[in-house]
Amino acid sequence: MAPVNPYETDLDRNAANHAPLTPLLFLDWSADVYPDRVSVIDGERRFTWRETRERSRRLASALARRGIGAGDTVAVMLPNIAEMVEAHFGVPMTGAVLNALNTRLDADAIAFMLEHGGAKILVTDRESSPTVAAALAKLAHKPLVVDVVDPGYSGPGERLGALDYEAFLREGDPGYERSQPADEWQAIALNYTSGTTGNPKGVVYHHRGAYLNAVGNILTWGMPQHAVYLWTLPMFHCNGWCFPWTVAANAGTNVCLRRVEAGPIFDLIRKHKVTHYCGAPIVHSMLANAPAEMRAGIEHQVSAMVAAAPPPAAMIEGMERMGFDLTHVYGLTEVYGPATVCAKQAQWQHLDIGRRAERNGRQGVRYLLQDGMTVIDPETMRPVPADGETMGEIMFRGNITMKGYLKNPKATAEAFAGGWFHTGDLAVLQPDGYVKIKDRAKDIIISGGENISSVEVEEALYRHPAVLAAAVVAQPDPKWGETPCAFVELKSDAAVTEAEMIEHCRQHLARYKVPKKVVFGPVPKTSTGKIQKFVLRQQAKSASAIE
């Protein structure tokens, strides 16, 4: 007979000592403790935390009166405006799942997501109406459409639904009692992957993961209370890396931004004393390369977070010279956005700016609240040695990992094979325990039997002062099998020849890694700023066939 454990006898979970983790708690906390602090600045509109909770409750109540509850999907196709913040609380308050749609996708993609996710209600605004109208026309069963009429938007577009968002809120009860998730494993959000090789996959988040990553953002970034957060990052992208919930936990201020442009960003930073913002490398490069007069007048500390695999060292150097404190994180949609951080060490400050940029450009270590992240041999499922040379795949496990892919058990099983989430990113583990990405598995170039990291070649290209964006893919070669082909987007005032760029690369790379061809022009990017290598691979393949 097993011995009795006194710590498990008559000490059971109950309503007094246990509650499911949910980020909805953060809104209640800020509204209770700091009701009159500004929660949202959206153009000329201002809301306090009391008002944001009231509006979110009204939204939840109005949705519930339309029959929305647990297991239902509410889609939103909105830019970074106040109503998008409210949706992150109002929708899950009912027990329903928030599906934030990418405003830059085409009608076919939006139609697929609405149908696959089973959206019963769609909240959208006039700017997206052409795409939304075309998407709705493709659906046999259409969701109820609620239109947001943003007073800060004066561009083209029409209303598509019979309901106006503000009128919809007036249907709701400001004292609505939110639905407490019965289990923190309950779904809170649905986000779709890019779908570059087929239909996008629906990534399902749970309340526990959203809660933990929202808190993890504060801990990882060392955010002081009442931070002023500028929405340069789309809220549709991994739920804004969980920052709608983070800002509530921080009792901070959301500063909304409909379009990401350098001038308005600097204006808002100056006007509202913005302390924090996030974005892809392209956003930071845009700011670092803006005219000096546009950047003038910012005298307070601004903290920036960048995520990429990896960000170019030249961009990191540019941000440091501008005086912004940059933190590099890494993650994927499947891990709620950022789930690793290149945690800075004091001794790095003694290095020159180039070596500091190299240190800060690594993907780093796991978030404090993520259970595990390391580099594993996908064949043996054993960790690689920390020698900075042996390649493996970055894998995650823990609470900040998705539930799985909606209606796709095969893809879910493959993603979680061996008890780890497989990212598909190839990396090395360095002696100090920091992870450094070498490439995506599909982006490795095999030339004459030698593996060439496209990331390493891109790093060399970014070292050229004229380069704004760069990507390297494999080009078929009759002798070597594959050779590196570089696609380079130059800064507006720059002029460089192909021969000069190749010679520059020779100064930084082994000869077999140097691009054999350089193509100049705009580099295609996804709606979230990632370079579309699948497009470039096709271009390189076509060019090789012609040659």
Short mmCIF file of N, CA, C and O in Angstrom, two decimals, residues 329-397:
data_model
loop_
_atom_site.label_atom_id
_atom_site.label_comp_id
_atom_site.label_asym_id
_atom_site.label_seq_id
_atom_site.Cartn_x
_atom_site.Cartn_y
_atom_site.Cartn_z
N VAL A 329 14.27 39.53 -29.89
CA VAL A 329 13.52 38.34 -29.49
C VAL A 329 13.29 37.48 -30.73
O VAL A 329 13.50 37.91 -31.86
N TYR A 330 12.86 36.26 -30.48
CA TYR A 330 12.61 35.33 -31.58
C TYR A 330 11.43 34.45 -31.22
O TYR A 330 11.23 34.12 -30.05
N GLY A 331 10.66 34.09 -32.20
CA GLY A 331 9.55 33.18 -31.97
C GLY A 331 8.81 32.92 -33.26
O GLY A 331 9.29 33.23 -34.35
N LEU A 332 7.65 32.32 -33.13
CA LEU A 332 6.80 31.99 -34.26
C LEU A 332 5.35 32.15 -33.83
O LEU A 332 5.06 32.27 -32.64
N THR A 333 4.44 32.10 -34.80
CA THR A 333 3.03 32.16 -34.46
C THR A 333 2.69 31.07 -33.45
O THR A 333 1.90 31.29 -32.51
N GLU A 334 3.29 29.89 -33.61
CA GLU A 334 2.95 28.74 -32.76
C GLU A 334 3.38 28.90 -31.31
O GLU A 334 2.96 28.12 -30.45
N VAL A 335 4.24 29.88 -31.02
CA VAL A 335 4.66 30.11 -29.62
C VAL A 335 4.28 31.53 -29.19
O VAL A 335 5.01 32.18 -28.45
N TYR A 336 3.12 32.00 -29.68
CA TYR A 336 2.53 33.26 -29.23
C TYR A 336 3.38 34.48 -29.59
O TYR A 336 3.32 35.51 -28.92
N GLY A 337 4.18 34.37 -30.64
CA GLY A 337 5.09 35.46 -30.99
C GLY A 337 6.44 35.22 -30.36
O GLY A 337 7.03 34.13 -30.51
N PRO A 338 7.00 36.20 -29.63
CA PRO A 338 8.34 36.01 -29.06
C PRO A 338 8.32 35.02 -27.89
O PRO A 338 7.49 35.10 -27.01
N ALA A 339 9.28 34.09 -27.91
CA ALA A 339 9.41 33.13 -26.81
C ALA A 339 10.86 32.90 -26.43
O ALA A 339 11.16 32.08 -25.57
N THR A 340 11.78 33.61 -27.12
CA THR A 340 13.18 33.64 -26.70
C THR A 340 13.64 35.09 -26.72
O THR A 340 13.04 35.94 -27.39
N VAL A 341 14.73 35.36 -26.01
CA VAL A 341 15.28 36.71 -25.97
C VAL A 341 16.79 36.62 -25.95
O VAL A 341 17.37 35.73 -25.33
N CYS A 342 17.42 37.54 -26.65
CA CYS A 342 18.88 37.64 -26.56
C CYS A 342 19.18 38.49 -25.32
O CYS A 342 19.40 39.69 -25.41
N ALA A 343 19.15 37.81 -24.17
CA ALA A 343 19.36 38.49 -22.89
C ALA A 343 20.74 39.15 -22.87
O ALA A 343 21.75 38.48 -23.10
N LYS A 344 20.77 40.44 -22.60
CA LYS A 344 22.03 41.19 -22.65
C LYS A 344 22.88 40.94 -21.41
O LYS A 344 22.36 40.84 -20.30
N GLN A 345 24.18 40.84 -21.62
CA GLN A 345 25.13 40.64 -20.53
C GLN A 345 25.94 41.92 -20.34
O GLN A 345 26.30 42.60 -21.31
N ALA A 346 26.25 42.25 -19.09
CA ALA A 346 26.95 43.51 -18.79
C ALA A 346 28.29 43.61 -19.51
O ALA A 346 28.69 44.69 -19.98
N GLN A 347 28.99 42.49 -19.63
CA GLN A 347 30.33 42.53 -20.23
C GLN A 347 30.30 42.86 -21.71
O GLN A 347 31.33 43.26 -22.28
N TRP A 348 29.12 42.73 -22.37
CA TRP A 348 29.06 43.07 -23.78
C TRP A 348 29.24 44.57 -24.01
O TRP A 348 29.63 44.98 -25.10
N GLN A 349 28.96 45.38 -23.01
CA GLN A 349 29.08 46.83 -23.18
C GLN A 349 30.52 47.27 -23.44
O GLN A 349 30.76 48.36 -23.95
N HIS A 350 31.48 46.43 -23.09
CA HIS A 350 32.89 46.77 -23.30
C HIS A 350 33.36 46.43 -24.71
O HIS A 350 34.49 46.74 -25.08
N LEU A 351 32.51 45.77 -25.49
CA LEU A 351 32.87 45.40 -26.85
C LEU A 351 32.62 46.57 -27.80
O LEU A 351 31.84 47.47 -27.50
N ASP A 352 33.27 46.55 -28.97
CA ASP A 352 32.99 47.59 -29.95
C ASP A 352 31.60 47.35 -30.54
O ASP A 352 31.00 46.28 -30.37
N ILE A 353 31.06 48.35 -31.22
CA ILE A 353 29.67 48.31 -31.65
C ILE A 353 29.40 47.13 -32.58
O ILE A 353 28.33 46.51 -32.52
N GLY A 354 30.36 46.76 -33.42
CA GLY A 354 30.16 45.63 -34.32
C GLY A 354 30.04 44.31 -33.59
O GLY A 354 29.16 43.49 -33.89
N ARG A 355 30.89 44.10 -32.60
CA ARG A 355 30.83 42.85 -31.83
C ARG A 355 29.61 42.82 -30.92
O ARG A 355 29.02 41.76 -30.69
N ARG A 356 29.19 43.99 -30.41
CA ARG A 356 27.95 44.02 -29.62
C ARG A 356 26.77 43.64 -30.50
O ARG A 356 25.86 42.92 -30.07
N ALA A 357 26.76 44.15 -31.73
CA ALA A 357 25.67 43.84 -32.65
C ALA A 357 25.64 42.34 -32.95
O ALA A 357 24.56 41.74 -33.05
N GLU A 358 26.81 41.73 -33.06
CA GLU A 358 26.86 40.28 -33.31
C GLU A 358 26.28 39.52 -32.13
O GLU A 358 25.50 38.58 -32.29
N ARG A 359 26.64 39.92 -30.92
CA ARG A 359 26.09 39.27 -29.71
C ARG A 359 24.58 39.45 -29.64
O ARG A 359 23.84 38.51 -29.37
N ASN A 360 24.12 40.68 -29.89
CA ASN A 360 22.70 40.99 -29.76
C ASN A 360 21.86 40.46 -30.91
O ASN A 360 20.63 40.48 -30.85
N GLY A 361 22.52 39.99 -31.96
CA GLY A 361 21.79 39.47 -33.12
C GLY A 361 21.43 38.01 -33.00
O GLY A 361 20.78 37.45 -33.89
N ARG A 362 21.83 37.37 -31.90
CA ARG A 362 21.51 35.96 -31.72
C ARG A 362 20.08 35.78 -31.20
O ARG A 362 19.49 36.70 -30.65
N GLN A 363 19.55 34.58 -31.38
CA GLN A 363 18.18 34.32 -30.94
C GLN A 363 18.11 34.11 -29.42
O GLN A 363 17.06 34.26 -28.83
N GLY A 364 19.25 33.76 -28.81
CA GLY A 364 19.36 33.83 -27.37
C GLY A 364 18.85 32.64 -26.59
O GLY A 364 19.09 31.49 -26.93
N VAL A 365 18.11 32.94 -25.53
CA VAL A 365 17.67 31.95 -24.55
C VAL A 365 16.16 32.01 -24.40
O VAL A 365 15.52 32.96 -24.84
N ARG A 366 15.58 31.01 -23.76
CA ARG A 366 14.12 30.95 -23.65
C ARG A 366 13.59 32.08 -22.77
O ARG A 366 14.27 32.58 -21.89
N TYR A 367 12.34 32.46 -23.03
CA TYR A 367 11.61 33.36 -22.13
C TYR A 367 11.54 32.72 -20.74
O TYR A 367 11.48 31.49 -20.61
N LEU A 368 11.54 33.55 -19.72
CA LEU A 368 11.51 33.05 -18.35
C LEU A 368 10.35 32.08 -18.11
O LEU A 368 10.49 31.08 -17.41
N LEU A 369 9.18 32.35 -18.72
CA LEU A 369 8.00 31.54 -18.46
C LEU A 369 7.76 30.46 -19.51
O LEU A 369 6.72 29.81 -19.52
N GLN A 370 8.74 30.24 -20.38
CA GLN A 370 8.68 29.10 -21.31
C GLN A 370 9.54 27.99 -20.74
O GLN A 370 10.67 28.21 -20.29
N ASP A 371 8.99 26.78 -20.72
CA ASP A 371 9.66 25.66 -20.04
C ASP A 371 10.98 25.28 -20.69
O ASP A 371 11.98 25.04 -20.00
N GLY A 372 11.00 25.18 -22.01
CA GLY A 372 12.22 24.71 -22.66
C GLY A 372 12.38 25.23 -24.07
O GLY A 372 11.40 25.41 -24.80
N MET A 373 13.61 25.47 -24.48
CA MET A 373 13.97 25.81 -25.85
C MET A 373 15.44 25.46 -26.02
O MET A 373 16.29 25.85 -25.22
N THR A 374 15.74 24.67 -27.04
CA THR A 374 17.13 24.35 -27.30
C THR A 374 17.27 23.90 -28.75
O THR A 374 16.30 23.96 -29.53
N VAL A 375 18.47 23.48 -29.12
CA VAL A 375 18.75 23.01 -30.48
C VAL A 375 18.89 21.50 -30.42
O VAL A 375 19.72 20.97 -29.66
N ILE A 376 18.09 20.80 -31.20
CA ILE A 376 18.00 19.35 -31.13
C ILE A 376 18.22 18.74 -32.51
O ILE A 376 17.75 19.29 -33.53
N ASP A 377 18.92 17.62 -32.55
CA ASP A 377 19.05 16.84 -33.78
C ASP A 377 17.69 16.21 -34.07
O ASP A 377 17.23 15.37 -33.28
N PRO A 378 17.02 16.58 -35.15
CA PRO A 378 15.66 16.07 -35.38
C PRO A 378 15.60 14.58 -35.66
O PRO A 378 14.54 13.97 -35.56
N GLU A 379 16.74 13.98 -36.01
CA GLU A 379 16.76 12.54 -36.26
C GLU A 379 16.85 11.75 -34.96
O GLU A 379 16.13 10.77 -34.77
N THR A 380 17.75 12.17 -34.06
CA THR A 380 17.95 11.44 -32.81
C THR A 380 17.14 12.01 -31.66
O THR A 380 16.97 11.36 -30.63
N MET A 381 16.64 13.26 -31.83
CA MET A 381 15.92 14.00 -30.78
C MET A 381 16.79 14.19 -29.55
O MET A 381 16.31 14.24 -28.41
N ARG A 382 18.09 14.36 -29.77
CA ARG A 382 19.02 14.66 -28.69
C ARG A 382 19.58 16.07 -28.89
O ARG A 382 19.84 16.48 -30.03
N PRO A 383 19.81 16.81 -27.80
CA PRO A 383 20.39 18.16 -27.93
C PRO A 383 21.77 18.10 -28.59
O PRO A 383 22.56 17.17 -28.33
N VAL A 384 22.07 19.10 -29.42
CA VAL A 384 23.40 19.17 -30.04
C VAL A 384 24.39 19.72 -29.03
O VAL A 384 24.00 20.39 -28.06
N PRO A 385 25.67 19.45 -29.20
CA PRO A 385 26.67 20.03 -28.28
C PRO A 385 26.74 21.54 -28.42
O PRO A 385 26.49 22.09 -29.49
N ALA A 386 27.09 22.21 -27.34
CA ALA A 386 27.19 23.68 -27.34
C ALA A 386 28.55 24.10 -27.87
O ALA A 386 29.37 24.70 -27.16
N ASP A 387 28.79 23.80 -29.16
CA ASP A 387 30.10 24.08 -29.75
C ASP A 387 30.04 25.17 -30.82
O ASP A 387 31.06 25.53 -31.41
N GLY A 388 28.84 25.70 -31.09
CA GLY A 388 28.71 26.75 -32.09
C GLY A 388 28.89 26.26 -33.51
O GLY A 388 28.93 27.08 -34.43
N GLU A 389 28.98 24.95 -33.70
CA GLU A 389 29.23 24.39 -35.03
C GLU A 389 28.19 23.36 -35.45
O GLU A 389 27.75 23.35 -36.59
N THR A 390 27.80 22.50 -34.52
CA THR A 390 26.88 21.41 -34.85
C THR A 390 25.48 21.95 -35.06
O THR A 390 24.90 22.58 -34.18
N MET A 391 24.92 21.69 -36.24
CA MET A 391 23.62 22.22 -36.60
C MET A 391 22.51 21.29 -36.12
O MET A 391 22.62 20.07 -36.15
N GLY A 392 21.43 21.88 -35.69
CA GLY A 392 20.22 21.16 -35.33
C GLY A 392 19.02 22.05 -35.56
O GLY A 392 19.12 23.11 -36.18
N GLU A 393 17.88 21.64 -35.02
CA GLU A 393 16.64 22.41 -35.20
C GLU A 393 16.21 23.01 -33.87
O GLU A 393 16.25 22.35 -32.83
N ILE A 394 15.83 24.29 -33.90
CA ILE A 394 15.30 24.91 -32.69
C ILE A 394 13.95 24.28 -32.35
O ILE A 394 13.08 24.16 -33.22
N MET A 395 13.80 23.88 -31.09
CA MET A 395 12.54 23.29 -30.65
C MET A 395 12.13 23.90 -29.31
O MET A 395 12.98 24.28 -28.51
N PHE A 396 10.82 23.98 -29.12
CA PHE A 396 10.24 24.55 -27.90
C PHE A 396 9.35 23.51 -27.21
O PHE A 396 8.80 22.62 -27.86
N ARG A 397 9.19 23.69 -25.91
CA ARG A 397 8.11 23.01 -25.21
C ARG A 397 7.76 23.84 -23.97
O ARG A 397 8.61 24.55 -23.43
#
